[in-house]
Coordinates of N, CA and C in Angstrom, one line a residue:
M1 N 124.6 148.9 75.2 CA 123.3 149.1 75.2 C 122.9 147.8 74.4
G2 N 121.6 147.3 74.9 CA 120.7 146.3 74.3 C 120.0 146.9 73.2
R3 N 119.6 146.0 71.8 CA 118.5 146.4 71.0 C 117.5 146.7 71.4
P4 N 116.9 148.0 70.8 CA 115.5 148.4 71.2 C 114.4 146.9 70.9
R5 N 113.4 146.7 71.7 CA 112.4 145.7 71.6 C 111.8 146.1 70.2
T6 N 111.4 147.2 69.9 CA 110.8 147.7 68.9 C 111.6 148.3 67.9
P7 N 111.9 147.5 66.6 CA 112.8 148.0 65.7 C 112.5 149.3 65.2
L8 N 113.6 150.3 64.8 CA 113.4 151.8 64.8 C 112.9 151.9 63.2
L9 N 113.6 150.8 62.5 CA 113.2 150.9 61.1 C 112.7 149.4 60.4
D10 N 111.6 149.9 59.9 CA 111.1 148.7 58.8 C 110.5 149.0 57.8
R11 N 110.0 148.1 56.6 CA 109.4 148.5 55.5 C 108.1 149.5 55.8
E12 N 107.2 149.1 56.8 CA 106.2 149.8 57.0 C 106.5 151.3 57.5
R13 N 107.3 151.6 58.6 CA 107.6 152.9 58.9 C 108.1 153.7 57.6
I14 N 109.1 153.1 56.7 CA 109.5 153.6 55.7 C 108.5 154.1 54.8
T15 N 107.4 153.2 54.6 CA 106.3 153.6 53.9 C 105.6 154.6 54.2
T16 N 105.1 154.6 55.5 CA 104.4 155.6 56.1 C 105.0 157.0 55.9
V17 N 106.1 157.1 56.2 CA 106.9 158.4 56.2 C 107.1 158.9 54.8
A18 N 107.5 157.9 53.7 CA 107.5 158.3 52.5 C 106.2 158.7 51.8
L19 N 105.0 158.2 52.3 CA 103.5 158.9 52.1 C 103.5 160.1 52.7
E20 N 103.6 160.2 53.9 CA 103.7 161.4 54.5 C 104.4 162.5 53.6
L21 N 105.6 162.2 53.2 CA 106.4 163.3 52.4 C 105.6 163.7 51.2
V22 N 104.9 162.6 50.4 CA 104.8 162.8 49.3 C 103.3 163.7 49.4
D23 N 102.4 163.3 50.3 CA 101.3 164.1 50.7 C 101.6 165.4 51.0
E24 N 102.7 165.7 51.6 CA 103.0 167.2 51.9 C 103.9 167.8 50.6
R25 N 104.5 167.1 50.1 CA 105.7 168.0 49.1 C 105.2 167.5 47.7
G26 N 104.6 166.4 47.4 CA 104.4 165.7 46.2 C 105.8 164.9 45.8
D27 N 106.6 164.7 46.5 CA 107.7 164.0 46.1 C 108.3 163.2 47.5
F28 N 109.2 162.4 47.5 CA 110.1 162.2 48.6 C 111.5 161.7 48.0
S29 N 112.6 161.9 49.2 CA 113.9 161.2 49.0 C 114.2 160.5 50.1
V30 N 115.0 159.5 49.6 CA 115.6 158.3 50.8 C 116.3 159.5 51.8
P31 N 117.0 160.5 51.6 CA 117.5 160.9 52.6 C 116.4 161.9 53.6
A32 N 115.6 162.1 53.0 CA 114.4 162.9 53.6 C 113.8 161.8 54.5
I33 N 113.5 160.7 54.0 CA 112.9 159.5 54.8 C 113.9 159.3 56.1
A34 N 115.3 159.3 55.9 CA 115.9 159.0 56.8 C 115.9 159.9 58.0
R35 N 116.1 161.2 57.5 CA 116.0 162.3 58.6 C 114.9 162.3 59.4
R36 N 113.7 162.1 58.7 CA 112.4 162.1 59.8 C 112.3 161.0 60.6
L37 N 113.1 159.7 60.4 CA 113.0 158.8 60.8 C 114.3 158.5 62.1
G38 N 115.2 159.7 61.9 CA 116.4 159.8 62.6 C 117.4 158.7 62.5
V39 N 117.6 158.2 61.2 CA 118.6 157.1 61.1 C 119.3 157.8 60.1
Q40 N 120.1 156.8 59.6 CA 121.3 157.2 58.6 C 120.6 156.9 57.3
T41 N 121.0 157.5 56.2 CA 120.3 156.9 54.8 C 120.6 155.6 54.3
A42 N 121.7 155.3 54.7 CA 122.2 153.8 54.3 C 121.4 152.8 55.0
S43 N 121.1 153.0 56.3 CA 120.1 152.2 56.8 C 118.8 151.9 56.4
V44 N 118.3 152.9 55.5 CA 117.0 152.7 54.8 C 117.2 151.7 54.0
Y45 N 118.2 152.0 53.1 CA 118.6 151.0 51.9 C 119.0 149.7 52.3
H46 N 118.8 149.2 53.7 CA 118.9 147.9 54.0 C 117.7 147.4 53.9
H47 N 116.6 147.8 54.0 CA 115.3 147.6 54.0 C 114.6 147.5 52.7
V48 N 115.0 148.3 51.8 CA 114.2 148.6 50.6 C 115.0 148.4 49.5
D49 N 114.4 148.3 48.4 CA 115.2 148.1 47.0 C 115.3 149.4 46.2
G50 N 115.8 150.4 46.8 CA 116.1 151.8 46.4 C 114.9 152.4 46.3
R51 N 114.6 153.6 45.4 CA 113.7 154.6 45.1 C 112.7 153.7 44.5
D52 N 113.0 153.1 43.5 CA 111.9 152.3 43.0 C 111.2 151.3 43.7
G53 N 111.8 150.7 44.7 CA 111.4 149.9 45.8 C 110.3 150.6 46.8
I54 N 110.5 151.7 46.9 CA 109.9 152.5 47.8 C 108.4 153.2 47.2
V55 N 108.6 153.4 46.0 CA 107.7 153.7 45.0 C 106.5 152.5 45.1
E56 N 106.9 151.4 44.9 CA 105.8 150.3 44.9 C 105.5 149.9 46.2
L57 N 106.3 150.3 47.3 CA 105.6 150.2 48.8 C 104.6 151.2 48.6
L58 N 104.8 152.3 48.3 CA 103.6 153.5 48.2 C 102.5 153.1 47.4
R59 N 102.5 152.2 46.5 CA 101.4 152.0 45.5 C 101.0 150.9 46.4
E60 N 101.5 149.8 46.8 CA 100.7 149.0 47.6 C 100.0 149.4 49.0
R61 N 100.4 150.5 49.5 CA 99.6 151.2 50.4 C 98.6 151.8 50.1
V62 N 98.6 152.5 49.2 CA 97.5 153.6 48.5 C 96.5 152.7 48.0
C63 N 96.9 151.4 47.2 CA 96.0 150.6 46.8 C 95.5 149.5 47.5
S64 N 96.2 149.8 48.6 CA 95.2 148.6 49.9 C 93.9 149.2 50.1
A65 N 93.7 150.3 50.0 CA 92.2 151.0 50.4 C 91.3 150.6 49.0
I66 N 91.7 149.8 48.0 CA 90.9 149.7 47.1 C 90.1 148.7 47.7
D67 N 88.9 148.1 47.5 CA 88.2 147.1 47.8 C 88.0 146.2 46.6
G68 N 89.1 145.3 46.6 CA 89.2 144.3 45.7 C 87.9 143.3 45.6
G69 N 87.1 143.2 46.4 CA 85.8 142.4 46.7 C 84.9 142.7 45.9
S70 N 84.9 144.3 45.5 CA 83.9 144.9 44.6 C 83.9 144.1 43.4
L71 N 85.0 143.7 43.1 CA 85.0 143.0 41.4 C 84.1 141.4 41.7
D72 N 83.7 141.1 42.8 CA 83.0 139.8 42.7 C 81.3 140.1 42.5
R73 N 81.0 141.4 42.2 CA 79.6 141.7 42.4 C 79.2 141.3 40.9
E74 N 77.9 141.1 41.1 CA 77.3 140.6 39.8 C 76.2 141.7 39.2
P75 N 75.8 142.1 38.1 CA 76.6 141.5 36.7 C 77.9 142.6 36.6
W76 N 78.7 142.1 35.8 CA 80.1 142.5 35.4 C 80.0 144.2 35.8
D77 N 79.0 144.9 34.8 CA 79.2 146.1 34.6 C 78.9 146.6 36.3
E78 N 78.2 146.1 37.3 CA 78.0 146.5 38.7 C 79.5 146.6 39.4
A79 N 80.0 145.3 38.9 CA 81.6 144.9 39.8 C 82.4 146.3 39.2
M80 N 82.4 146.5 37.9 CA 83.4 147.6 37.6 C 82.9 149.0 37.9
G81 N 81.8 149.3 38.2 CA 81.4 150.6 38.6 C 81.9 150.6 40.2
A82 N 81.7 149.6 40.8 CA 82.0 149.7 42.4 C 83.4 149.8 42.3
W83 N 84.3 149.0 41.7 CA 85.8 148.8 41.7 C 86.1 150.5 41.5
A84 N 85.5 150.9 40.3 CA 85.9 152.4 40.0 C 85.6 153.4 41.3
R85 N 84.6 153.2 41.9 CA 84.1 154.1 43.0 C 85.3 153.8 44.3
S86 N 85.8 153.0 44.6 CA 86.5 152.6 45.5 C 87.9 152.8 45.2
Y87 N 88.3 152.7 43.9 CA 89.7 152.8 43.3 C 89.9 154.6 43.4
R88 N 88.5 155.3 43.0 CA 88.8 156.5 43.2 C 89.1 157.3 44.6
A89 N 88.3 156.7 45.5 CA 88.4 157.0 46.9 C 89.6 156.9 47.5
A90 N 90.3 155.7 47.2 CA 91.6 155.5 47.3 C 92.9 156.5 47.0
F91 N 92.9 156.8 45.9 CA 93.6 157.7 45.3 C 93.3 159.1 45.7
A92 N 91.8 159.6 45.9 CA 91.7 160.9 46.3 C 92.1 161.3 47.8
A93 N 92.5 160.0 48.2 CA 93.1 160.3 49.8 C 94.5 160.7 49.6
H94 N 95.2 160.6 48.2 CA 96.6 160.7 48.4 C 96.8 161.3 46.7
P95 N 96.1 162.5 46.6 CA 96.4 162.8 45.0 C 97.8 163.3 44.6
R96 N 98.7 163.5 45.4 CA 99.9 163.9 45.0 C 100.8 162.6 44.8
A97 N 100.2 161.8 45.1 CA 100.9 160.4 44.8 C 100.7 159.8 43.3
I98 N 99.6 160.4 42.8 CA 99.2 160.1 41.7 C 100.3 160.2 40.5
P99 N 100.7 161.4 40.0 CA 101.9 161.6 39.1 C 103.1 160.7 39.1
M100 N 103.4 160.1 40.5 CA 104.4 159.5 40.5 C 104.1 157.9 40.3
L101 N 102.9 157.6 40.8 CA 102.5 156.3 40.7 C 102.0 155.9 39.1
T102 N 101.6 156.9 38.2 CA 101.3 156.8 37.2 C 102.2 156.7 36.0
T103 N 103.6 157.2 36.6 CA 104.6 157.3 35.6 C 105.5 156.4 35.8
S104 N 105.3 155.3 36.7 CA 106.3 154.1 36.8 C 105.9 153.0 36.6
P105 N 106.4 151.8 36.2 CA 105.5 150.5 35.9 C 105.1 150.1 36.9
V106 N 103.9 149.3 37.0 CA 103.2 148.5 38.2 C 104.3 147.3 38.4
R107 N 104.5 147.3 39.5 CA 105.3 146.0 39.9 C 105.0 145.2 41.3
A108 N 104.5 145.7 42.0 CA 103.9 145.6 43.5 C 103.0 144.3 43.2
P109 N 103.3 143.2 43.8 CA 102.7 141.8 43.3 C 100.9 141.9 44.0
K110 N 100.8 142.5 45.2 CA 99.6 142.7 45.6 C 98.8 143.5 44.8
V111 N 99.3 144.2 44.1 CA 98.4 145.3 43.4 C 98.4 144.4 41.8
L112 N 99.3 143.8 41.7 CA 99.0 143.0 40.0 C 98.0 141.8 40.3
V113 N 97.9 141.5 41.6 CA 96.8 140.3 41.8 C 95.5 141.3 41.5
Q114 N 95.1 142.2 41.8 CA 94.0 142.8 41.7 C 93.7 143.2 40.3
Y115 N 94.7 143.4 39.7 CA 94.5 143.4 38.1 C 94.3 142.3 37.4
E116 N 95.0 141.2 37.9 CA 94.8 139.8 37.3 C 92.9 139.5 37.9
K117 N 92.6 139.9 38.7 CA 91.2 139.7 39.4 C 90.3 140.5 38.2
A118 N 90.7 141.8 37.9 CA 90.1 142.5 37.2 C 89.7 141.8 35.4
V119 N 90.8 141.5 35.0 CA 91.1 141.1 33.8 C 90.4 139.6 33.7
G120 N 90.4 138.8 34.5 CA 89.5 137.6 34.9 C 88.0 137.9 34.7
R121 N 87.7 139.0 35.4 CA 86.1 139.2 35.4 C 85.7 139.8 34.0
L122 N 86.5 140.7 33.5 CA 86.4 140.7 32.1 C 86.0 139.9 31.2
L123 N 87.0 138.9 30.9 CA 86.9 137.6 30.0 C 86.0 136.9 30.5
D124 N 85.7 136.8 31.7 CA 84.5 135.9 32.0 C 83.0 136.4 31.4
A125 N 83.2 137.8 31.3 CA 81.8 138.6 30.9 C 81.7 138.6 29.6
G126 N 82.7 138.0 28.8 CA 82.8 137.7 27.4 C 83.5 139.0 26.7
F127 N 84.2 139.9 27.3 CA 85.1 140.7 26.3 C 86.4 140.0 25.5
P128 N 86.6 140.4 24.6 CA 87.7 139.7 23.6 C 89.1 140.0 24.3
L129 N 90.0 139.5 24.5 CA 91.4 139.6 25.1 C 91.9 141.1 24.9
A130 N 91.7 141.2 23.5 CA 92.4 142.6 23.0 C 91.5 143.8 23.5
D131 N 90.6 143.5 24.1 CA 89.6 144.5 24.5 C 89.8 145.0 26.2
V132 N 90.2 144.0 26.7 CA 90.5 144.0 28.4 C 91.3 145.1 28.8
M133 N 92.6 145.3 28.6 CA 93.6 146.1 29.2 C 92.9 147.7 28.8
P134 N 92.6 147.9 27.4 CA 91.8 149.0 27.1 C 90.7 149.6 27.9
V135 N 90.0 148.7 28.2 CA 88.4 148.7 29.2 C 89.1 149.3 30.5
I136 N 90.2 148.5 30.9 CA 90.7 148.8 32.2 C 91.4 150.2 32.7
I137 N 92.3 150.4 31.4 CA 93.0 151.6 31.2 C 91.8 152.6 31.4
A138 N 91.1 152.5 30.3 CA 90.0 153.8 30.1 C 89.4 154.3 31.7
M139 N 89.0 153.3 32.5 CA 88.4 153.1 34.0 C 89.5 153.9 34.6
E140 N 90.6 153.5 34.5 CA 91.6 154.3 35.3 C 91.9 155.7 35.0
N141 N 91.9 156.0 33.7 CA 91.8 157.3 33.4 C 90.7 158.4 33.8
L142 N 89.7 157.8 33.8 CA 88.5 158.4 34.5 C 88.6 158.4 36.2
V143 N 89.0 157.5 36.7 CA 89.1 157.5 38.0 C 90.3 158.4 38.5
L144 N 91.5 158.3 38.0 CA 92.6 159.2 38.5 C 92.4 160.9 38.2
G145 N 91.8 161.0 36.8 CA 91.2 162.4 36.8 C 90.5 162.8 37.6
S146 N 89.2 162.0 38.2 CA 88.2 162.6 39.1 C 89.0 162.6 40.5
A147 N 89.9 161.7 40.9 CA 90.6 161.9 42.2 C 91.4 163.2 42.0
L148 N 92.0 163.5 41.2 CA 92.7 164.8 40.9 C 91.7 165.8 41.0
D149 N 90.7 165.8 40.6 CA 89.6 166.9 40.6 C 89.2 167.0 41.9
M150 N 89.0 166.2 42.7 CA 88.2 166.1 44.2 C 89.4 166.9 44.9
A151 N 90.8 166.9 44.8 CA 91.7 167.8 45.2 C 91.9 169.3 44.9
A152 N 91.2 169.6 43.9 CA 91.3 170.9 43.4 C 90.4 171.6 44.2
P153 N 90.7 173.0 43.8 CA 90.2 174.1 44.7 C 88.6 174.3 44.3
E154 N 88.0 174.4 45.6 CA 86.5 174.8 45.2 C 86.4 175.6 44.3
K155 N 86.8 176.7 44.1 CA 86.6 177.5 42.9 C 87.6 177.5 41.9
M156 N 87.6 176.7 40.8 CA 88.5 176.4 39.9 C 88.2 177.6 38.7
W157 N 87.2 178.1 38.7 CA 87.0 179.1 37.6 C 86.9 180.7 38.3
E158 N 87.7 181.4 38.3 CA 87.7 182.7 38.9 C 87.2 184.0 37.7
L159 N 86.0 184.5 37.9 CA 85.6 185.2 36.9 C 85.8 186.7 37.5
A160 N 86.7 187.4 36.7 CA 86.9 188.9 37.3 C 85.7 189.8 36.9
D161 N 85.3 189.2 35.5 CA 84.4 190.2 35.0 C 83.1 189.5 34.4
E162 N 82.2 189.4 35.2 CA 81.1 188.0 34.6 C 80.2 188.4 33.3
T163 N 80.3 189.7 33.3 CA 79.5 190.2 32.1 C 80.4 189.8 30.7
A164 N 81.7 189.5 30.9 CA 82.3 188.8 29.9 C 82.1 187.5 29.4
T165 N 81.7 186.8 30.3 CA 81.4 185.4 30.1 C 79.9 185.2 30.8
P166 N 78.8 185.8 30.8 CA 77.8 185.4 31.4 C 76.9 184.1 31.4
R167 N 77.4 183.3 30.3 CA 76.7 181.8 30.1 C 77.6 181.0 31.2
L168 N 78.9 181.2 31.0 CA 79.5 180.4 32.2 C 79.2 180.9 33.5
A169 N 79.0 182.2 33.7 CA 78.8 182.6 35.4 C 77.7 181.7 35.6
R170 N 76.3 181.8 34.7 CA 75.4 181.1 35.1 C 75.4 179.9 35.3
A171 N 76.3 179.1 34.5 CA 76.5 177.6 34.8 C 77.1 177.2 35.9
L172 N 78.1 178.2 36.2 CA 79.0 177.9 37.6 C 78.1 178.3 38.9
G173 N 77.1 179.0 38.5 CA 76.0 179.4 39.6 C 75.2 178.2 40.0
A174 N 75.0 177.3 39.0 CA 74.2 176.2 38.9 C 74.5 175.1 39.6
I175 N 76.0 175.0 39.8 CA 76.6 173.9 40.2 C 76.5 173.8 41.9
D176 N 76.4 172.7 42.6 CA 76.5 172.9 44.0 C 77.9 171.9 44.5
E177 N 77.8 171.7 45.7 CA 79.2 171.2 46.3 C 79.3 170.1 45.6
S178 N 78.3 169.3 45.5 CA 78.6 167.8 44.7 C 79.1 168.0 43.3
R179 N 79.6 168.7 42.8 CA 79.9 168.8 41.3 C 81.0 168.1 41.1
T180 N 82.0 167.4 41.7 CA 82.8 166.8 41.6 C 82.3 165.3 41.4
D181 N 81.6 164.9 42.5 CA 80.7 163.5 42.3 C 79.7 163.3 41.4
A182 N 79.1 164.5 40.9 CA 78.2 164.3 39.8 C 79.0 164.3 38.3
A183 N 80.1 164.9 38.2 CA 80.7 164.9 37.0 C 81.5 163.4 37.1
F184 N 81.9 162.9 38.0 CA 82.4 161.4 38.1 C 81.4 160.4 37.6
E185 N 80.3 160.5 38.2 CA 78.8 159.5 38.0 C 78.8 159.7 36.6
L186 N 78.5 161.0 35.9 CA 78.3 161.3 34.7 C 79.2 160.4 33.7
A187 N 80.3 160.6 33.8 CA 81.5 160.0 33.4 C 81.4 158.4 33.3
L188 N 81.3 157.8 34.4 CA 81.4 156.5 35.1 C 79.9 155.9 34.1
A189 N 78.9 156.5 34.0 CA 77.8 156.0 33.6 C 78.0 155.9 32.0
G190 N 78.8 157.0 31.2 CA 78.8 156.9 29.8 C 80.0 156.1 29.6
Y191 N 81.0 155.7 30.4 CA 81.9 154.5 30.2 C 81.3 153.3 30.0
L192 N 80.6 152.8 31.3 CA 80.0 151.7 31.4 C 79.1 151.5 30.2
E193 N 78.4 152.6 29.8 CA 77.3 152.4 28.7 C 78.1 151.9 27.3
H194 N 79.2 152.6 27.2 CA 79.9 152.5 26.1 C 80.7 150.9 26.1
C195 N 80.9 150.4 27.2 CA 81.5 149.1 27.5 C 80.4 148.2 27.2
R196 N 79.1 148.3 27.6 CA 77.9 147.4 27.5 C 77.8 147.2 25.9
R197 N 77.7 148.3 25.1 CA 77.6 148.3 24.1 C 78.6 147.4 23.2
R198 N 79.9 147.6 23.5 CA 80.8 147.0 22.9 C 80.9 145.4 23.1
L199 N 80.4 145.2 24.3 CA 80.3 143.7 24.6 C 79.2 143.2 23.9
A200 N 77.9 143.8 23.8 CA 77.0 143.4 23.1 C 77.3 143.1 21.6
A201 N 78.1 144.1 21.0 CA 78.6 144.0 19.5 C 79.1 142.6 19.5
V202 N 80.1 142.4 20.3 CA 81.0 141.0 20.2 C 80.0 139.9 20.4
V203 N 78.9 140.1 21.3 CA 78.0 138.7 21.8 C 77.1 138.6 20.5
D204 N 76.8 139.5 19.7 CA 75.7 139.4 18.7 C 76.6 138.9 17.1

């Protein structure tokens, strides 16, 4: 038999199946990827650098949906706000990948390039070098928490007896379907305002 014109296995297919498994189960295994692709486990290892390599492929795939061009906007705070919204949308599409990607070191070159751009943007705005990564990490904490919130049940508070918590019941009754977006924009506005003040203190 001749070789198939379309390869049965490549990094793109492995990444796609791994992400499907993560979306379904919250994790993946190399044998599970092999079974779904109909190949031997050893064949998968010929294309990737073990489990860690697949995690970085997943990171690249998820982060490919982030609009890196948003960092070119002016002024810097508008750029960071736009980047945060795009970042949130990318991870909200795959919330079960968040624990995996946030507990392993970032090694994917394409992702590191985007961080390089963000660092440069903040330095050019005038932030001290020591402040740059805390500003980025704080934004990520905000974004990833909100991305998880977007995947939460519509009703996160179930009141068996509203008379026991009447103010909570009224507060819950006052929110609408956009509660997650409203909460994110509130937190993002506070974050950006704090960063503006921090930068102003440096400039002054």
